[in-house]
Amino acid sequence: HVQLVESGGGSVQVGGSLRLFCAVPESIFSTNCPGWFRQAPGKEREGVAAISVGGGITHYADSVKGRYTISQDNAKNTLYLQMNSLKPEDAAMYYCAATLAVAYLSRPLDKNAYHYWGQGTQVTVS
């Protein structure tokens, strides 16, 4: 059973910053494109940011462009999400996920295109 493990969530004030981490198994990291999704209570899970294998291409939801940055460390098999200028509407459970490159290229922020998921890390903004 493939398991992605998120960490770094917490409570932050409006305007503050947080950095999320996701440990991805090497077998997945080397061949899949990872991304971040979030789900607030009563809302659909939505794509936040995604990055191609090797990190050359990134995609962001309009709501986070200019505030969030997705990156990866290939040596550590770790995915990051730097979140700045946080707003109350950013509060949600954040999930790390991964998908094959062919799916990433056509639907980078579509949750239905992703096969591997973590358990999530909670972000609270107040």
Backbone as a chain_set.jsonl record, in Angstrom:
{"seq": "HVQLVESGGGSVQVGGSLRLFCAVPESIFSTNCPGWFRQAPGKEREGVAAISVGGGITHYADSVKGRYTISQDNAKNTLYLQMNSLKPEDAAMYYCAATLAVAYLSRPLDKNAYHYWGQGTQVTVS", "coords": {"N": [[0.844, -1.18, 0.0], [0.773, 2.04, -1.049], [1.946, 4.946, 0.482], [1.664, 8.323, 1.023], [2.961, 10.9, 3.016], [1.979, 13.624, 4.762], [2.994, 16.686, 6.399], [3.475, 19.533, 8.598], [1.316, 21.192, 8.784], [-0.869, 23.454, 10.61], [-1.86, 26.058, 12.894], [-2.333, 29.404, 11.965], [-2.034, 32.965, 11.793], [-4.036, 35.323, 9.961], [-2.523, 36.426, 7.018], [-0.163, 35.278, 7.601], [2.406, 32.673, 7.259], [2.987, 29.309, 6.148], [4.667, 26.184, 5.788], [4.261, 23.307, 4.031], [4.964, 19.808, 4.022], [5.645, 16.819, 2.201], [6.279, 13.504, 2.296], [7.281, 11.302, -0.107], [7.152, 8.048, -1.4], [10.052, 6.649, -2.907], [9.722, 5.113, -5.218], [7.432, 6.108, -6.289], [7.874, 8.841, -6.467], [9.834, 9.182, -8.411], [8.651, 8.647, -10.825], [6.182, 9.795, -11.028], [3.979, 12.644, -11.08], [3.673, 14.994, -8.593], [1.242, 16.625, -6.437], [-0.664, 19.176, -4.686], [-3.643, 19.253, -2.852], [-6.728, 20.508, -1.49], [-9.282, 20.484, 1.011], [-12.041, 21.933, 2.314], [-14.428, 21.992, 5.018], [-17.551, 20.767, 3.978], [-17.104, 21.345, 1.349], [-15.97, 20.667, -2.04], [-13.083, 18.667, -2.811], [-10.251, 20.353, -3.931], [-7.857, 21.178, -6.464], [-4.721, 22.586, -5.754], [-1.974, 23.083, -6.293], [0.469, 21.811, -8.564], [3.171, 19.814, -9.821], [5.541, 18.93, -12.288], [7.283, 15.824, -13.072], [10.571, 16.079, -12.166], [10.28, 18.782, -11.898], [10.033, 20.881, -13.747], [7.692, 22.041, -14.736], [4.947, 23.792, -13.485], [1.712, 24.131, -11.965], [-0.938, 26.169, -10.836], [-3.786, 26.836, -8.804], [-6.035, 29.5, -9.486], [-6.748, 30.91, -7.235], [-4.585, 30.806, -5.518], [-2.343, 31.66, -6.775], [0.694, 33.426, -6.911], [0.897, 33.493, -4.202], [1.322, 30.96, -3.164], [3.845, 28.43, -3.394], [4.977, 25.64, -5.045], [7.296, 23.016, -4.693], [10.062, 20.703, -5.01], [12.267, 18.245, -3.607], [14.411, 16.252, -4.988], [16.401, 14.568, -4.047], [15.63, 14.035, -1.498], [13.169, 12.98, -1.79], [10.884, 14.518, -1.357], [8.093, 16.634, -1.251], [7.091, 20.027, -1.334], [5.075, 22.727, -0.068], [4.958, 26.008, -0.033], [3.279, 28.432, 1.669], [2.127, 31.608, 1.619], [0.953, 34.802, 2.845], [-1.55, 34.065, 3.961], [-5.052, 33.44, 3.946], [-8.334, 33.52, 5.471], [-9.98, 31.858, 3.94], [-8.244, 29.972, 3.008], [-8.034, 28.015, 4.816], [-8.153, 24.588, 5.481], [-8.15, 20.982, 5.026], [-5.182, 19.773, 3.877], [-3.933, 17.898, 1.214], [-1.522, 15.673, -0.082], [-0.736, 14.36, -3.26], [-0.266, 12.081, -6.052], [0.349, 11.448, -9.53], [0.463, 9.796, -12.748], [2.556, 11.015, -15.404], [1.265, 11.424, -17.878], [-1.379, 11.865, -17.192], [-1.079, 14.071, -15.61], [-0.29, 16.059, -17.429], [-2.591, 16.59, -18.886], [-4.614, 17.06, -17.025], [-3.789, 18.655, -14.62], [-4.677, 19.677, -12.138], [-6.834, 18.219, -11.429], [-8.551, 16.29, -9.255], [-9.478, 13.75, -9.727], [-7.698, 12.637, -11.432], [-5.599, 11.72, -10.018], [-3.788, 9.165, -8.35], [-2.458, 8.305, -6.056], [-2.526, 9.022, -2.631], [-2.174, 11.023, 0.349], [-2.839, 11.211, 3.923], [-3.475, 13.689, 4.798], [-3.032, 17.043, 6.129], [-3.847, 19.421, 8.537], [-4.743, 22.796, 8.055], [-5.201, 25.816, 9.624], [-6.537, 29.034, 9.62], [-6.738, 32.082, 11.142]], "CA": [[0.0, 0.0, 0.0], [1.597, 3.238, -1.167], [1.51, 5.965, 1.429], [2.288, 9.626, 1.059], [2.81, 11.401, 4.371], [2.059, 15.075, 4.869], [3.26, 17.309, 7.695], [3.701, 20.967, 8.513], [0.109, 21.971, 8.996], [-0.999, 24.072, 11.916], [-2.696, 27.245, 12.995], [-1.58, 30.607, 11.644], [-2.86, 34.157, 11.683], [-4.235, 35.881, 8.625], [-1.325, 37.08, 6.53], [1.01, 34.499, 7.973], [2.946, 31.687, 6.325], [3.222, 27.935, 6.566], [5.285, 25.341, 4.769], [3.845, 21.922, 4.122], [5.903, 18.811, 3.537], [5.061, 15.531, 1.868], [7.251, 12.449, 2.009], [6.748, 10.451, -1.176], [8.012, 6.885, -1.647], [10.923, 6.863, -4.057], [9.167, 4.449, -6.4], [6.387, 6.984, -6.818], [8.431, 10.162, -6.733], [10.671, 9.198, -9.606], [7.885, 8.386, -12.045], [4.88, 10.443, -10.977], [3.92, 14.084, -10.835], [2.961, 15.222, -7.337], [0.483, 17.87, -6.316], [-1.343, 19.481, -3.425], [-5.073, 19.504, -2.922], [-7.275, 20.887, -0.188], [-10.715, 20.311, 1.157], [-12.641, 22.59, 3.468], [-15.684, 21.332, 5.402], [-18.701, 21.043, 3.141], [-16.701, 21.722, -0.011], [-15.269, 19.673, -2.845], [-11.625, 18.715, -2.794], [-9.799, 21.129, -5.078], [-6.432, 21.22, -6.733], [-4.065, 23.822, -5.343], [-0.735, 23.242, -7.051], [1.037, 20.547, -9.026], [4.491, 19.985, -10.412], [5.894, 17.799, -13.143], [8.471, 15.046, -12.722], [11.741, 16.914, -12.405], [9.992, 20.124, -11.423], [10.116, 21.92, -14.75], [6.387, 22.638, -15.031], [4.074, 23.905, -12.317], [0.37, 24.66, -12.166], [-1.535, 26.678, -9.604], [-5.149, 27.337, -8.846], [-6.039, 30.962, -9.534], [-6.927, 31.459, -5.89], [-3.335, 30.797, -4.745], [-1.236, 32.181, -7.594], [1.407, 34.552, -6.329], [1.003, 33.319, -2.749], [1.81, 29.611, -2.892], [4.897, 27.912, -4.261], [5.223, 24.21, -4.941], [8.658, 22.656, -5.068], [10.396, 19.34, -4.608], [13.67, 17.9, -3.407], [14.513, 14.901, -5.53], [17.301, 13.774, -3.216], [14.927, 13.675, -0.269], [11.838, 12.478, -2.148], [9.974, 15.359, -0.579], [7.339, 17.692, -1.917], [6.837, 21.15, -0.432], [4.145, 23.785, -0.453], [5.148, 27.229, 0.74], [2.043, 29.198, 1.626], [2.304, 32.945, 2.182], [-0.212, 35.704, 2.829], [-2.689, 33.177, 4.126], [-6.364, 34.04, 4.149], [-9.258, 32.582, 6.144], [-10.504, 30.878, 2.977], [-7.224, 28.952, 2.749], [-8.137, 26.983, 5.845], [-8.656, 23.329, 4.925], [-7.252, 19.849, 5.111], [-4.349, 19.757, 2.682], [-3.528, 16.547, 0.85], [-0.504, 15.438, -1.087], [-1.156, 13.292, -4.162], [0.642, 11.884, -7.183], [-0.257, 10.813, -10.695], [1.362, 9.589, -13.869], [2.802, 12.229, -16.171], [0.28, 11.604, -18.944], [-2.566, 12.447, -16.569], [-0.7, 15.409, -15.139], [-0.225, 17.011, -18.536], [-3.931, 16.951, -19.365], [-5.479, 17.493, -15.922], [-2.856, 18.792, -13.497], [-5.319, 20.021, -10.871], [-8.067, 17.434, -11.327], [-8.345, 15.273, -8.225], [-9.819, 12.431, -10.268], [-6.568, 12.145, -12.205], [-4.538, 11.324, -9.095], [-3.961, 7.795, -7.872], [-1.848, 8.099, -4.743], [-2.938, 10.097, -1.722], [-1.816, 10.991, 1.749], [-3.951, 11.324, 4.87], [-3.807, 15.097, 4.967], [-2.558, 17.836, 7.257], [-4.836, 20.486, 8.719], [-4.296, 24.191, 8.092], [-6.206, 26.707, 10.181], [-6.165, 30.442, 9.479], [-7.687, 32.902, 11.903]], "C": [[0.884, 1.236, 0.0], [1.056, 4.317, -0.258], [2.344, 7.215, 1.276], [2.002, 10.213, 2.438], [3.036, 12.908, 4.414], [2.407, 15.502, 6.295], [3.414, 18.805, 7.488], [2.47, 21.822, 8.708], [0.07, 22.555, 10.393], [-1.912, 25.268, 11.854], [-1.843, 28.484, 12.778], [-2.548, 31.782, 11.535], [-2.995, 34.589, 10.232], [-2.996, 36.674, 8.225], [-0.048, 36.327, 6.813], [1.403, 33.482, 6.916], [3.059, 30.323, 6.983], [3.91, 27.205, 5.432], [4.87, 23.9, 5.027], [4.886, 21.007, 3.493], [5.141, 17.536, 3.182], [6.186, 14.566, 1.523], [6.62, 11.474, 1.032], [7.678, 9.257, -1.366], [8.802, 7.056, -2.937], [10.354, 6.261, -5.337], [8.08, 5.294, -7.063], [6.987, 8.305, -7.271], [9.165, 10.227, -8.062], [9.889, 9.073, -10.903], [6.538, 9.085, -12.098], [5.019, 11.935, -10.728], [3.112, 14.318, -9.558], [2.211, 16.553, -7.327], [-0.117, 18.005, -4.931], [-2.805, 19.785, -3.7], [-5.539, 19.934, -1.544], [-8.776, 20.694, -0.184], [-11.169, 20.956, 2.457], [-13.953, 21.881, 3.783], [-16.837, 21.748, 4.492], [-18.382, 21.408, 1.705], [-16.013, 20.56, -0.712], [-13.757, 19.794, -2.641], [-11.162, 19.414, -4.072], [-8.288, 21.096, -5.229], [-5.863, 22.577, -6.393], [-2.826, 24.087, -6.195], [-0.224, 21.868, -7.445], [2.339, 20.824, -9.754], [4.854, 18.732, -11.187], [7.078, 17.022, -12.569], [9.699, 15.872, -13.089], [11.525, 18.369, -12.07], [9.977, 21.224, -12.46], [8.822, 22.647, -15.043], [5.563, 22.656, -13.755], [2.721, 24.466, -12.736], [-0.185, 25.09, -10.819], [-2.993, 27.024, -9.841], [-5.087, 28.862, -8.822], [-6.072, 31.577, -8.139], [-5.623, 31.529, -5.079], [-2.148, 31.341, -5.53], [-0.628, 33.414, -6.957], [1.587, 34.445, -4.824], [1.601, 31.975, -2.372], [2.915, 29.249, -3.875], [5.08, 26.43, -3.999], [6.645, 23.919, -5.395], [8.934, 21.234, -4.587], [11.898, 19.198, -4.442], [13.826, 16.454, -3.832], [15.391, 14.002, -4.664], [16.602, 13.271, -1.957], [13.546, 13.083, -0.527], [10.75, 13.224, -1.381], [9.369, 16.448, -1.449], [7.033, 18.773, -0.887], [5.712, 22.033, -0.976], [4.363, 24.961, 0.493], [3.914, 28.094, 0.564], [2.27, 30.525, 2.349], [1.006, 33.742, 2.089], [-1.513, 34.915, 2.982], [-3.952, 33.946, 4.478], [-7.266, 33.037, 4.871], [-9.778, 31.498, 5.201], [-9.474, 29.834, 2.566], [-7.289, 27.819, 3.765], [-8.794, 25.733, 5.272], [-7.731, 22.197, 5.35], [-6.491, 19.808, 3.793], [-3.808, 18.34, 2.453], [-2.442, 16.593, -0.208], [-0.977, 14.277, -1.955], [-0.155, 13.173, -5.305], [-0.074, 11.148, -8.299], [0.787, 10.649, -11.783], [1.45, 10.858, -14.716], [1.741, 12.478, -17.238], [-0.994, 12.229, -18.394], [-2.276, 13.867, -16.11], [-0.775, 16.417, -16.283], [-1.609, 17.457, -18.978], [-4.811, 17.521, -18.262], [-4.666, 17.683, -14.644], [-3.506, 19.07, -12.146], [-6.659, 19.296, -10.692], [-7.844, 16.279, -10.352], [-8.612, 13.866, -8.759], [-8.694, 11.832, -11.108], [-5.466, 11.578, -11.32], [-4.832, 9.984, -8.441], [-3.473, 7.573, -6.446], [-2.137, 9.31, -3.867], [-2.358, 9.907, -0.329], [-3.06, 11.157, 2.608], [-4.336, 12.773, 5.155], [-3.17, 15.734, 6.194], [-3.421, 19.086, 7.338], [-4.159, 21.853, 8.769], [-5.462, 25.039, 8.575], [-5.7, 28.139, 10.091], [-7.205, 31.284, 10.209], [-7.116, 34.272, 12.242]], "O": [[1.653, 1.457, 0.935], [-0.147, 4.574, -0.23], [3.57, 7.179, 1.383], [0.906, 10.034, 2.969], [4.131, 13.398, 4.142], [2.151, 14.781, 7.26], [3.476, 19.288, 6.357], [2.567, 23.047, 8.789], [0.874, 22.196, 11.253], [-2.645, 25.464, 10.885], [-0.755, 28.601, 13.341], [-3.727, 31.608, 11.225], [-2.163, 34.255, 9.388], [-2.489, 37.488, 8.996], [1.023, 36.691, 6.327], [0.824, 33.428, 5.832], [3.205, 30.202, 8.199], [3.758, 27.561, 4.263], [5.102, 23.352, 6.105], [5.59, 21.388, 2.558], [4.12, 17.22, 3.791], [6.946, 14.786, 0.58], [5.568, 10.894, 1.3], [8.889, 9.445, -1.482], [8.278, 7.549, -3.936], [10.492, 6.838, -6.415], [7.851, 5.189, -8.268], [6.644, 8.822, -8.334], [9.109, 11.242, -8.756], [10.42, 9.367, -11.974], [5.824, 8.984, -13.096], [6.039, 12.414, -10.233], [1.968, 13.873, -9.468], [2.506, 17.466, -8.097], [-0.083, 17.08, -4.119], [-3.148, 20.482, -4.654], [-4.834, 19.748, -0.552], [-9.441, 20.735, -1.22], [-10.739, 20.577, 3.546], [-14.532, 21.236, 2.908], [-17.065, 22.936, 4.266], [-19.277, 21.741, 0.929], [-15.543, 19.612, -0.084], [-13.232, 20.867, -2.344], [-11.632, 19.096, -5.164], [-7.547, 21.0, -4.251], [-6.46, 23.606, -6.711], [-2.656, 25.175, -6.744], [-0.456, 20.883, -6.745], [2.574, 21.931, -10.24], [4.517, 17.616, -10.79], [7.784, 17.51, -11.686], [9.827, 16.314, -14.231], [12.49, 19.126, -11.966], [9.914, 22.399, -12.1], [8.85, 23.768, -15.551], [5.491, 21.661, -13.034], [2.608, 25.182, -13.731], [0.068, 24.455, -9.795], [-3.382, 27.448, -10.929], [-4.193, 29.443, -8.208], [-5.492, 32.636, -7.902], [-5.561, 32.229, -4.069], [-1.053, 31.465, -4.982], [-1.333, 34.324, -6.521], [2.343, 35.215, -4.231], [2.307, 31.864, -1.37], [2.925, 29.694, -5.023], [5.31, 26.014, -2.864], [7.133, 24.505, -6.361], [8.139, 20.645, -3.854], [12.687, 19.924, -5.047], [13.42, 15.539, -3.115], [15.141, 12.801, -4.566], [16.942, 12.216, -1.421], [12.835, 12.725, 0.412], [9.824, 12.623, -0.835], [10.043, 17.084, -2.26], [6.752, 18.481, 0.275], [5.446, 22.07, -2.177], [3.998, 24.909, 1.668], [3.548, 28.447, -0.557], [2.569, 30.55, 3.543], [0.09, 33.389, 1.346], [-2.455, 35.094, 2.21], [-3.927, 34.946, 5.195], [-6.984, 31.839, 4.877], [-9.991, 30.358, 5.614], [-9.809, 28.897, 1.842], [-6.659, 26.778, 3.579], [-9.857, 25.807, 4.656], [-6.678, 22.42, 5.949], [-7.094, 19.808, 2.72], [-3.301, 17.688, 3.365], [-2.448, 17.439, -1.103], [-1.553, 13.316, -1.446], [0.691, 14.045, -5.501], [-0.972, 10.341, -8.064], [1.849, 11.271, -11.752], [0.524, 11.67, -14.735], [1.359, 13.624, -17.476], [-1.623, 13.043, -19.07], [-3.126, 14.751, -16.21], [-1.284, 17.522, -16.098], [-1.778, 18.599, -19.406], [-5.662, 18.371, -18.525], [-4.847, 16.935, -13.684], [-2.936, 18.729, -11.11], [-7.504, 19.716, -9.901], [-7.03, 15.392, -10.612], [-8.02, 12.898, -8.279], [-8.737, 10.651, -11.455], [-4.497, 11.013, -11.827], [-5.959, 9.701, -8.035], [-4.02, 6.744, -5.718], [-2.011, 10.458, -4.294], [-2.088, 8.788, 0.107], [-4.18, 11.234, 2.103], [-5.409, 13.039, 5.695], [-2.819, 15.057, 7.16], [-3.691, 19.731, 6.325], [-3.141, 22.037, 9.437], [-6.559, 24.994, 8.018], [-4.556, 28.419, 10.447], [-8.4, 31.203, 9.925], [-7.789, 35.081, 12.88]]}, "num_chains": 1, "name": "protein.A"}
